[in-house]
XYZ file of C-alpha atoms in Angstrom:
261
model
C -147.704 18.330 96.383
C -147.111 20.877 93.667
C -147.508 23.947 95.805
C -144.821 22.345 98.062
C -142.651 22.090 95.667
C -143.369 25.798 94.383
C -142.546 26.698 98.191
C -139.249 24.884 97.916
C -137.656 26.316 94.628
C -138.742 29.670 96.011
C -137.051 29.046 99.138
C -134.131 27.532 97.452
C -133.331 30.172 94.550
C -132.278 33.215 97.226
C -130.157 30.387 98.747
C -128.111 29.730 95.009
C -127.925 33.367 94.125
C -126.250 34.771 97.846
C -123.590 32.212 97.182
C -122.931 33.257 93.693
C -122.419 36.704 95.311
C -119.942 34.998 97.758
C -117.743 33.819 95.217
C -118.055 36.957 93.389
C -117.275 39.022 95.921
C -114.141 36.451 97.090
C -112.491 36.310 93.577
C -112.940 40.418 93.631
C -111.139 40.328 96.763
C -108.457 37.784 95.891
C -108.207 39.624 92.461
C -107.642 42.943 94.363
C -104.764 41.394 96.615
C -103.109 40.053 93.437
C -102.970 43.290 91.787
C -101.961 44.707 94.832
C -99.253 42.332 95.230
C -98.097 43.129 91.993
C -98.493 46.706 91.895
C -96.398 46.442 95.176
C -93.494 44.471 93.358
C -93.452 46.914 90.300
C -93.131 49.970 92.614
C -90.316 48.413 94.562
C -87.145 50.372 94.338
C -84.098 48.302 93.094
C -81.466 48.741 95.475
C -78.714 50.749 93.989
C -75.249 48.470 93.411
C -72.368 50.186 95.134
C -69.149 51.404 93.620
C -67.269 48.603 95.001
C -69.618 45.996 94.338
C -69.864 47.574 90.557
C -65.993 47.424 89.890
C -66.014 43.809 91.402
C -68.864 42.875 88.814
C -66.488 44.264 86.203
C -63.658 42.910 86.936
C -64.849 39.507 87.199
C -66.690 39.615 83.654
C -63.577 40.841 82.373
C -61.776 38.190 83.102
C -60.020 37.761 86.407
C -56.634 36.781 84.002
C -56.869 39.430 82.229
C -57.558 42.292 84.474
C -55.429 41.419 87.117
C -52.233 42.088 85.265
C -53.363 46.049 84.842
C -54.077 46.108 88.222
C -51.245 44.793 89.551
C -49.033 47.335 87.812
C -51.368 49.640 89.634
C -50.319 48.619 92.625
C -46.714 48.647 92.240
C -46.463 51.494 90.510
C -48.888 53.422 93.503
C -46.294 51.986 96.152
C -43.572 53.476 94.277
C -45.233 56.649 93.706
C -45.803 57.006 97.521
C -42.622 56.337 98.642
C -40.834 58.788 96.370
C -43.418 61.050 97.654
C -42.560 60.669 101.155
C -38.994 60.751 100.617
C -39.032 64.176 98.155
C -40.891 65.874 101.280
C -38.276 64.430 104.025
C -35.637 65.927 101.711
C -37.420 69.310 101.479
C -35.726 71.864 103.819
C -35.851 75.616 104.404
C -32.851 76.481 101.872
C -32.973 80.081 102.542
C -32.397 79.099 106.001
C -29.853 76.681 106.122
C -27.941 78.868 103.658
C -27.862 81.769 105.762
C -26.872 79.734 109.016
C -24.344 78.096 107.080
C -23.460 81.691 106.225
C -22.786 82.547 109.164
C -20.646 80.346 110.160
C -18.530 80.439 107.306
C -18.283 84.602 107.834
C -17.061 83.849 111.620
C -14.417 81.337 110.125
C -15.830 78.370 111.624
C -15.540 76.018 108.655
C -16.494 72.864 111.131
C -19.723 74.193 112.050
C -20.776 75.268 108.729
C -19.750 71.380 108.189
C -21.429 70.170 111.565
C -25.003 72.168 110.517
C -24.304 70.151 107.541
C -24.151 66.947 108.838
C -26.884 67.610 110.943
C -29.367 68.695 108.132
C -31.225 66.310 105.753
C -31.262 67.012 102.193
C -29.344 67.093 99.043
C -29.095 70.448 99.719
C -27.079 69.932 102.916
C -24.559 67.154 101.479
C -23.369 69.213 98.404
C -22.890 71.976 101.166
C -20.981 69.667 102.993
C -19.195 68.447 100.043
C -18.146 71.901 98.858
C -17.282 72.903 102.571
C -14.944 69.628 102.940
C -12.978 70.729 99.810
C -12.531 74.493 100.683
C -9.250 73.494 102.634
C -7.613 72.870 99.462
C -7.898 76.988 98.913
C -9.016 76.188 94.970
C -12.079 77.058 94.003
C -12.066 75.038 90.593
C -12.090 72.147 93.287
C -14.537 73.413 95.116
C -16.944 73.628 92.067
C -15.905 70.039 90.756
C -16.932 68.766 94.082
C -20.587 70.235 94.118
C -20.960 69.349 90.281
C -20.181 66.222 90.861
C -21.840 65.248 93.927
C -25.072 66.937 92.169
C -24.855 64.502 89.847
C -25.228 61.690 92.550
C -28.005 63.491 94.321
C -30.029 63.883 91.081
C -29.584 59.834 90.664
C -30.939 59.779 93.606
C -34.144 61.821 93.281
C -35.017 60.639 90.266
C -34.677 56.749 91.468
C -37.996 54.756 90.994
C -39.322 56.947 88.408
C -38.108 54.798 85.595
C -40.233 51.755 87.039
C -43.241 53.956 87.103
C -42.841 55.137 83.475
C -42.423 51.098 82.545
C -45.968 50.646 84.579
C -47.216 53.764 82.653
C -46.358 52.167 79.162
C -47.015 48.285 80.296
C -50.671 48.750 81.356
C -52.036 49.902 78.047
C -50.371 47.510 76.099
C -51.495 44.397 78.918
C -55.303 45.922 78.357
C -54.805 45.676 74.534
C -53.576 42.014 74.797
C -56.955 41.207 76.550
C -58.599 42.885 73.991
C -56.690 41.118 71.626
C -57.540 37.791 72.969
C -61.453 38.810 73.247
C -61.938 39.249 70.428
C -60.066 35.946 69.361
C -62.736 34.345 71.558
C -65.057 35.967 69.735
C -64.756 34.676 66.728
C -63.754 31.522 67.994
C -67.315 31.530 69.275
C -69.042 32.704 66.023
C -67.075 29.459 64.130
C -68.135 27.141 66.775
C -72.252 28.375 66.148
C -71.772 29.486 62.997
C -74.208 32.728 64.048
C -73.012 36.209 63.673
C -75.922 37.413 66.312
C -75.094 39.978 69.420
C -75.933 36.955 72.193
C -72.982 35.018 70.436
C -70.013 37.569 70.280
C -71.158 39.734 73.469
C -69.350 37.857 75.765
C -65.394 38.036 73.719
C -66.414 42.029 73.167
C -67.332 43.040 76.606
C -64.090 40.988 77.551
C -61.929 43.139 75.512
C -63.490 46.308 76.268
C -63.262 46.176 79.724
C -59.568 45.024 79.522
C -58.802 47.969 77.541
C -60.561 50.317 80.057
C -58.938 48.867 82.893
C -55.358 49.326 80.922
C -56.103 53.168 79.974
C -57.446 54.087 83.738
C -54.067 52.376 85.600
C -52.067 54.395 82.589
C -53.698 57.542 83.714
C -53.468 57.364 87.254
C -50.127 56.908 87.276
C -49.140 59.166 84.873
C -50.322 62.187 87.012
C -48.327 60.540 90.014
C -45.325 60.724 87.533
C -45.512 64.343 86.406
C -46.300 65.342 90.416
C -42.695 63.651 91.084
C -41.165 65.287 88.273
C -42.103 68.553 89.260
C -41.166 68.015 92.361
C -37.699 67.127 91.923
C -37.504 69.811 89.373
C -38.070 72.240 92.303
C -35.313 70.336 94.465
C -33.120 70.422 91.127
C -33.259 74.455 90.821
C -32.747 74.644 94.438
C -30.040 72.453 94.779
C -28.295 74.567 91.925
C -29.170 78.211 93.589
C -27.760 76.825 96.841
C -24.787 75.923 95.121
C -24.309 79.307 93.459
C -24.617 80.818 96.720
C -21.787 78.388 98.318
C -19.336 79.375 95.951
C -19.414 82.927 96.510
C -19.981 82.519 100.343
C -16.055 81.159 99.731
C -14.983 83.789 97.983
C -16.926 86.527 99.575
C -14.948 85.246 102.500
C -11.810 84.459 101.259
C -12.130 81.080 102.200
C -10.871 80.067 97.961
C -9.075 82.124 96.022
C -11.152 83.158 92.951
């Protein structure tokens, strides 16, 4: 009996020690997978946030109310911007052109087609022409001048319309970006009285709130404020073109004794 039983723990012990290997060798491998697993997830890139999705992200934590009102003198004021654009290049012609058919015309005594190439040319350029060309039957050239003065006067009006509504955007979107920030930080310490804690987690939220409104207020500001000097110098151009034209009438009526002098 006793060297059966000798036989059996012998034959049993091998049995106990392979399956402690087993598990060894199964909680190695499920230990490797893990850290695999994990290693995996640290080494993940994080997918980059576009610039549209950033600017939405902003936008919304600075307050929808708040940030709309700068951007909605953004949009106006781009609209206006681009149709004053459009227009100022419609009205740009070839003035040294025009002048010297309009030139000729007048040299061959044909006042009515100086007047019909006129009619038939866009520009401020080409209605004080046809102004000054309309009053020449008088024979005075003090009327002559009066006429292109004047009717300057109404083409500049003209040019320059819009600009004043961009310059109100321009000076309106700062001061709507410093109300928000204004009002954030009113929140803020509306929120420190209601916890009575000074810490960063409390006054974060009225901060970033009145940062980003101010941002958003500046940026609108400058954009359009380079669409506004653009237009000015544009219609500065038209302006000194307009008055060289002019010049050049008048003594196209006197060179050809259209006026007396």
């Amino acid at each position: 009996f006793s060297v059966q039983s000798i036989y059996a723990q012998t034959n049993e012990a091998p049995t106990d020690a392979a399956a402690e290997v087993v598990d060894s060798a199964a909680s190695d491998t499920d230990s490797s997978a893990t850290a695999a697993v994990t290693e995996t997830e640290e080494e993940a890139p994080v997918a980059d946030e576009g610039g549209h999705q950033v600017l939405k992200k902003k936008f919304i934590e600075g307050g929808p109310a708040f940030m709309a009102l700068p951007l909605l003198c953004l949009i106006l004021g781009l609209a206006i911007a681009v149709e004053r654009i459009i227009s100022l290049f419609w009205m740009s012609i070839n003035t040294d052109k025009f002048v010297s058919q309009v030139e000729t015309e007048v040299a061959n005594g044909n006042i009515e087609g100086a007047k019909e190439i006129c009619r038939n040319t866009r520009g401020p350029v080409a209605s004080i022409f046809y102004q000054g060309l309309d009053r020449s039957s008088t024979g005075n050239i003090d009327v002559v001048e009066k006429a292109v003065v004047s009717y300057g006067s109404v083409q500049m009006g003209q040019l320059e319309k819009g600009l004043v509504w961009i310059s109100l955007f321009i000076a309106l979107a700062p001061m709507l970006g410093f109300m928000g920030t204004v009002i954030g930080m009113i929140d803020a310490f509306d929120e420190i009285e209601r916890v009575g804690d000074i810490s960063p987690a409390v006054v974060a939220r009225g901060i970033k709130i009145a940062l980003l409104t101010t941002v958003a207020g500046l940026i609108v500001a400058i954009i359009l404020q380079l669409f506004y000097n653009y237009l000015v110098s544009k219609i500065d151009s038209i302006v000194n073109r307009m008055e060289e034209a002019s010049i050049s009438l008048v003594d196209m009526l006197v060179k050809n004794k259209v006026v007396k002098a």
